[in-house]
């Protein structure tokens, strides 16, 4: 195929309708039909990337192999498709403007007045086609963040208009909308959808498909009404009913023939039905567990579950694989101290200490590590959670009084977690974190080696501070081993306590690589260890 086809997914009426899940579900249906698909997200905010956004505001920051800090929807894309994304898959208005302004400063526009149309829209247009032009994909799905009608979305909607105008046979527009149920009237209401479609049409974009989020089935007469007033084929009115889990959505979209309607519009062929056997098996195992475990997730952003999205999804994947329901107990680390710990963590079959930044809540995390270590409860520490395990060991086993991470206490006598010299230099130049995929050599005979079944692994990073190798010998003599080492830098990537049944701290973020097709082995084994502990 010469060039890719494009599907644009817009949202109307309200935010949070699940554009990311619909995009990922459509993509997985097309992928099951043998098409090579990728999904990209264009976000209308002015931050250059979501790396600096507060997790409370925007949920987790997802990290790609190439070290891009991206929107959490990219996590859904990877989890559904099992295909890695990259920097090119997430673009924000901030990045678009930054690049246009840099070009202006360089004189690239030859003295022309630089304007939203055409300069910003041209920049967006270029970026929307980068992945399509690689030749790696048959279909590129572009999710437009925000809600149509918002001022911020206008340049994106205009760009979509232009692309549809330039390539009428190669583009499809899917509009996700809300069809609310008014209980007083006992009716589903189509008016909000009509208005949001009208607002798109006023901008010159004519949706080909309506995906209608609804709490009740939409009957034939509503489908006809929506089709007539919104100018779409009746078959292109797709019901998206509230689902028990997001992993039900591909099946629901298949039943509604979303893939066929989109392929028809793009002029792409298909035959027969999509084969979702593997996917259905995953969902069946998820919904029919044979066991259950309770695992504590100790973190400081627990009020907003989206802040740990990839971790909770990785547990869902593991739970299907092990056929063991995982009851995640979200525990605020600030509530943990030596008085509350035993009671709060009572009955936990496993304890996970989450990633994070800064001082707040760190003492509670240290208490949680201690509780897991002393009571032989399976423990997984991720990034800051691994740091906590190293600090706790220093204080309570090595008797390093006041040992800490230089992140929390620059003046500590025992900086067991510290910023490495090289990293300090980078900091001064502006790029501050170790980001993206790094190689790690795994020690034979360790839990990590058994879990991965491999001598070398690649995992994604997002942090500034590292295990301070100056203390490694003392740690190993006292019973905490480095079982994963970065072959290029010698940095410690995994620590374990062989005396303990299952105690693993990882400097990287395994959760970013867990997918439906490949649940992450660390999570799978952590759940198995927790189950073993329970019985
Ligand atoms: N705050 C720690 C660091 O910067 C850990 C980061 C994390 O948990 N992602 O090194």
PDB file of C-alpha atoms in Angstrom, residues 310-413:
ATOM      1  CA  UNK A 310      -0.349   1.284  34.177  1.00  0.00           C
ATOM      2  CA  UNK A 311       0.202  -0.455  37.505  1.00  0.00           C
ATOM      3  CA  UNK A 312      -3.458  -1.244  38.043  1.00  0.00           C
ATOM      4  CA  UNK A 313      -3.819  -2.415  34.425  1.00  0.00           C
ATOM      5  CA  UNK A 314      -0.723  -4.616  34.801  1.00  0.00           C
ATOM      6  CA  UNK A 315      -2.435  -6.265  37.780  1.00  0.00           C
ATOM      7  CA  UNK A 316      -5.524  -6.866  35.632  1.00  0.00           C
ATOM      8  CA  UNK A 317      -3.377  -8.558  32.973  1.00  0.00           C
ATOM      9  CA  UNK A 318      -1.640 -10.653  35.622  1.00  0.00           C
ATOM     10  CA  UNK A 319      -4.920 -11.489  37.257  1.00  0.00           C
ATOM     11  CA  UNK A 320      -6.265 -12.934  33.999  1.00  0.00           C
ATOM     12  CA  UNK A 321      -3.059 -14.871  33.395  1.00  0.00           C
ATOM     13  CA  UNK A 322      -2.982 -16.396  36.903  1.00  0.00           C
ATOM     14  CA  UNK A 323      -6.781 -16.644  37.069  1.00  0.00           C
ATOM     15  CA  UNK A 324      -6.568 -14.958  40.428  1.00  0.00           C
ATOM     16  CA  UNK A 325      -8.586 -11.869  41.232  1.00  0.00           C
ATOM     17  CA  UNK A 326      -6.411  -9.072  42.574  1.00  0.00           C
ATOM     18  CA  UNK A 327      -8.143  -6.852  45.101  1.00  0.00           C
ATOM     19  CA  UNK A 328      -6.014  -3.744  45.082  1.00  0.00           C
ATOM     20  CA  UNK A 329      -6.106  -1.845  48.356  1.00  0.00           C
ATOM     21  CA  UNK A 330      -5.104   1.745  47.687  1.00  0.00           C
ATOM     22  CA  UNK A 331      -3.208   2.971  50.714  1.00  0.00           C
ATOM     23  CA  UNK A 332      -2.113   6.526  51.227  1.00  0.00           C
ATOM     24  CA  UNK A 333       1.489   6.435  52.422  1.00  0.00           C
ATOM     25  CA  UNK A 334       0.876   9.495  54.613  1.00  0.00           C
ATOM     26  CA  UNK A 335      -1.479   7.429  56.769  1.00  0.00           C
ATOM     27  CA  UNK A 336       1.233   4.889  57.598  1.00  0.00           C
ATOM     28  CA  UNK A 337       3.437   5.143  60.667  1.00  0.00           C
ATOM     29  CA  UNK A 338       4.775   2.696  63.243  1.00  0.00           C
ATOM     30  CA  UNK A 339       1.443   2.827  65.111  1.00  0.00           C
ATOM     31  CA  UNK A 340      -0.919   2.325  62.187  1.00  0.00           C
ATOM     32  CA  UNK A 341       1.127   0.028  59.984  1.00  0.00           C
ATOM     33  CA  UNK A 342       0.233  -3.385  61.415  1.00  0.00           C
ATOM     34  CA  UNK A 343      -3.465  -2.651  61.406  1.00  0.00           C
ATOM     35  CA  UNK A 344      -3.595  -0.965  57.995  1.00  0.00           C
ATOM     36  CA  UNK A 345      -1.618  -3.687  56.260  1.00  0.00           C
ATOM     37  CA  UNK A 346      -3.314  -6.549  58.084  1.00  0.00           C
ATOM     38  CA  UNK A 347      -4.458  -9.278  55.714  1.00  0.00           C
ATOM     39  CA  UNK A 348      -2.377  -8.098  52.770  1.00  0.00           C
ATOM     40  CA  UNK A 349      -1.014 -10.947  50.685  1.00  0.00           C
ATOM     41  CA  UNK A 350       1.415  -8.662  48.886  1.00  0.00           C
ATOM     42  CA  UNK A 351       2.684  -5.105  49.174  1.00  0.00           C
ATOM     43  CA  UNK A 352       3.630  -2.830  46.316  1.00  0.00           C
ATOM     44  CA  UNK A 353       5.332   0.481  46.986  1.00  0.00           C
ATOM     45  CA  UNK A 354       4.643   2.819  44.094  1.00  0.00           C
ATOM     46  CA  UNK A 355       6.819   5.226  42.110  1.00  0.00           C
ATOM     47  CA  UNK A 356       6.767   8.885  43.021  1.00  0.00           C
ATOM     48  CA  UNK A 357       8.640  12.118  43.520  1.00  0.00           C
ATOM     49  CA  UNK A 358       9.540  14.185  46.552  1.00  0.00           C
ATOM     50  CA  UNK A 359       9.484  14.025  50.312  1.00  0.00           C
ATOM     51  CA  UNK A 360       5.774  13.774  51.043  1.00  0.00           C
ATOM     52  CA  UNK A 361       4.715  10.330  52.219  1.00  0.00           C
ATOM     53  CA  UNK A 362       8.175   8.797  52.115  1.00  0.00           C
ATOM     54  CA  UNK A 363       8.186   7.794  55.800  1.00  0.00           C
ATOM     55  CA  UNK A 364       5.024   5.757  55.322  1.00  0.00           C
ATOM     56  CA  UNK A 365       6.612   4.019  52.361  1.00  0.00           C
ATOM     57  CA  UNK A 366       9.594   3.082  54.516  1.00  0.00           C
ATOM     58  CA  UNK A 367       7.206   1.642  57.115  1.00  0.00           C
ATOM     59  CA  UNK A 368       5.479  -0.411  54.432  1.00  0.00           C
ATOM     60  CA  UNK A 369       8.810  -1.843  53.245  1.00  0.00           C
ATOM     61  CA  UNK A 370       9.787  -2.735  56.780  1.00  0.00           C
ATOM     62  CA  UNK A 371       6.458  -4.442  57.373  1.00  0.00           C
ATOM     63  CA  UNK A 372       6.839  -6.516  54.190  1.00  0.00           C
ATOM     64  CA  UNK A 373      10.468  -7.382  54.895  1.00  0.00           C
ATOM     65  CA  UNK A 374      10.024  -8.364  58.524  1.00  0.00           C
ATOM     66  CA  UNK A 375       6.831 -10.338  57.972  1.00  0.00           C
ATOM     67  CA  UNK A 376       7.939 -12.174  54.838  1.00  0.00           C
ATOM     68  CA  UNK A 377       5.134 -10.630  52.771  1.00  0.00           C
ATOM     69  CA  UNK A 378       5.816 -10.563  49.009  1.00  0.00           C
ATOM     70  CA  UNK A 379       7.087  -7.112  48.117  1.00  0.00           C
ATOM     71  CA  UNK A 380       7.484  -5.257  44.848  1.00  0.00           C
ATOM     72  CA  UNK A 381       9.067  -1.800  44.923  1.00  0.00           C
ATOM     73  CA  UNK A 382       8.961   0.237  41.730  1.00  0.00           C
ATOM     74  CA  UNK A 383      11.364   3.137  41.195  1.00  0.00           C
ATOM     75  CA  UNK A 384      10.800   5.305  44.292  1.00  0.00           C
ATOM     76  CA  UNK A 385       9.465   2.089  45.854  1.00  0.00           C
ATOM     77  CA  UNK A 386      12.817   0.454  45.149  1.00  0.00           C
ATOM     78  CA  UNK A 387      14.566   3.483  46.628  1.00  0.00           C
ATOM     79  CA  UNK A 388      12.419   3.048  49.746  1.00  0.00           C
ATOM     80  CA  UNK A 389      13.479  -0.586  50.028  1.00  0.00           C
ATOM     81  CA  UNK A 390      17.143   0.406  49.809  1.00  0.00           C
ATOM     82  CA  UNK A 391      16.773   3.204  52.388  1.00  0.00           C
ATOM     83  CA  UNK A 392      14.833   1.001  54.795  1.00  0.00           C
ATOM     84  CA  UNK A 393      17.484  -1.719  54.556  1.00  0.00           C
ATOM     85  CA  UNK A 394      20.218   0.804  55.235  1.00  0.00           C
ATOM     86  CA  UNK A 395      18.504   2.161  58.323  1.00  0.00           C
ATOM     87  CA  UNK A 396      17.197  -1.025  59.887  1.00  0.00           C
ATOM     88  CA  UNK A 397      19.633  -3.728  58.773  1.00  0.00           C
ATOM     89  CA  UNK A 398      22.889  -1.932  58.082  1.00  0.00           C
ATOM     90  CA  UNK A 399      22.212   0.495  60.938  1.00  0.00           C
ATOM     91  CA  UNK A 400      23.122   3.501  58.823  1.00  0.00           C
ATOM     92  CA  UNK A 401      21.493   6.116  60.987  1.00  0.00           C
ATOM     93  CA  UNK A 402      19.598   8.685  58.927  1.00  0.00           C
ATOM     94  CA  UNK A 403      20.401   6.994  55.616  1.00  0.00           C
ATOM     95  CA  UNK A 404      18.318   8.527  52.846  1.00  0.00           C
ATOM     96  CA  UNK A 405      17.992   9.391  49.218  1.00  0.00           C
ATOM     97  CA  UNK A 406      19.690  12.642  48.247  1.00  0.00           C
ATOM     98  CA  UNK A 407      16.320  13.546  46.707  1.00  0.00           C
ATOM     99  CA  UNK A 408      14.803  13.908  50.205  1.00  0.00           C
ATOM    100  CA  UNK A 409      17.861  14.788  52.269  1.00  0.00           C
ATOM    101  CA  UNK A 410      20.833  16.271  50.489  1.00  0.00           C
ATOM    102  CA  UNK A 411      22.876  16.411  53.692  1.00  0.00           C
ATOM    103  CA  UNK A 412      22.409  12.783  54.772  1.00  0.00           C
ATOM    104  CA  UNK A 413      25.535  11.012  56.051  1.00  0.00           C
TER     105      UNK A 413
END
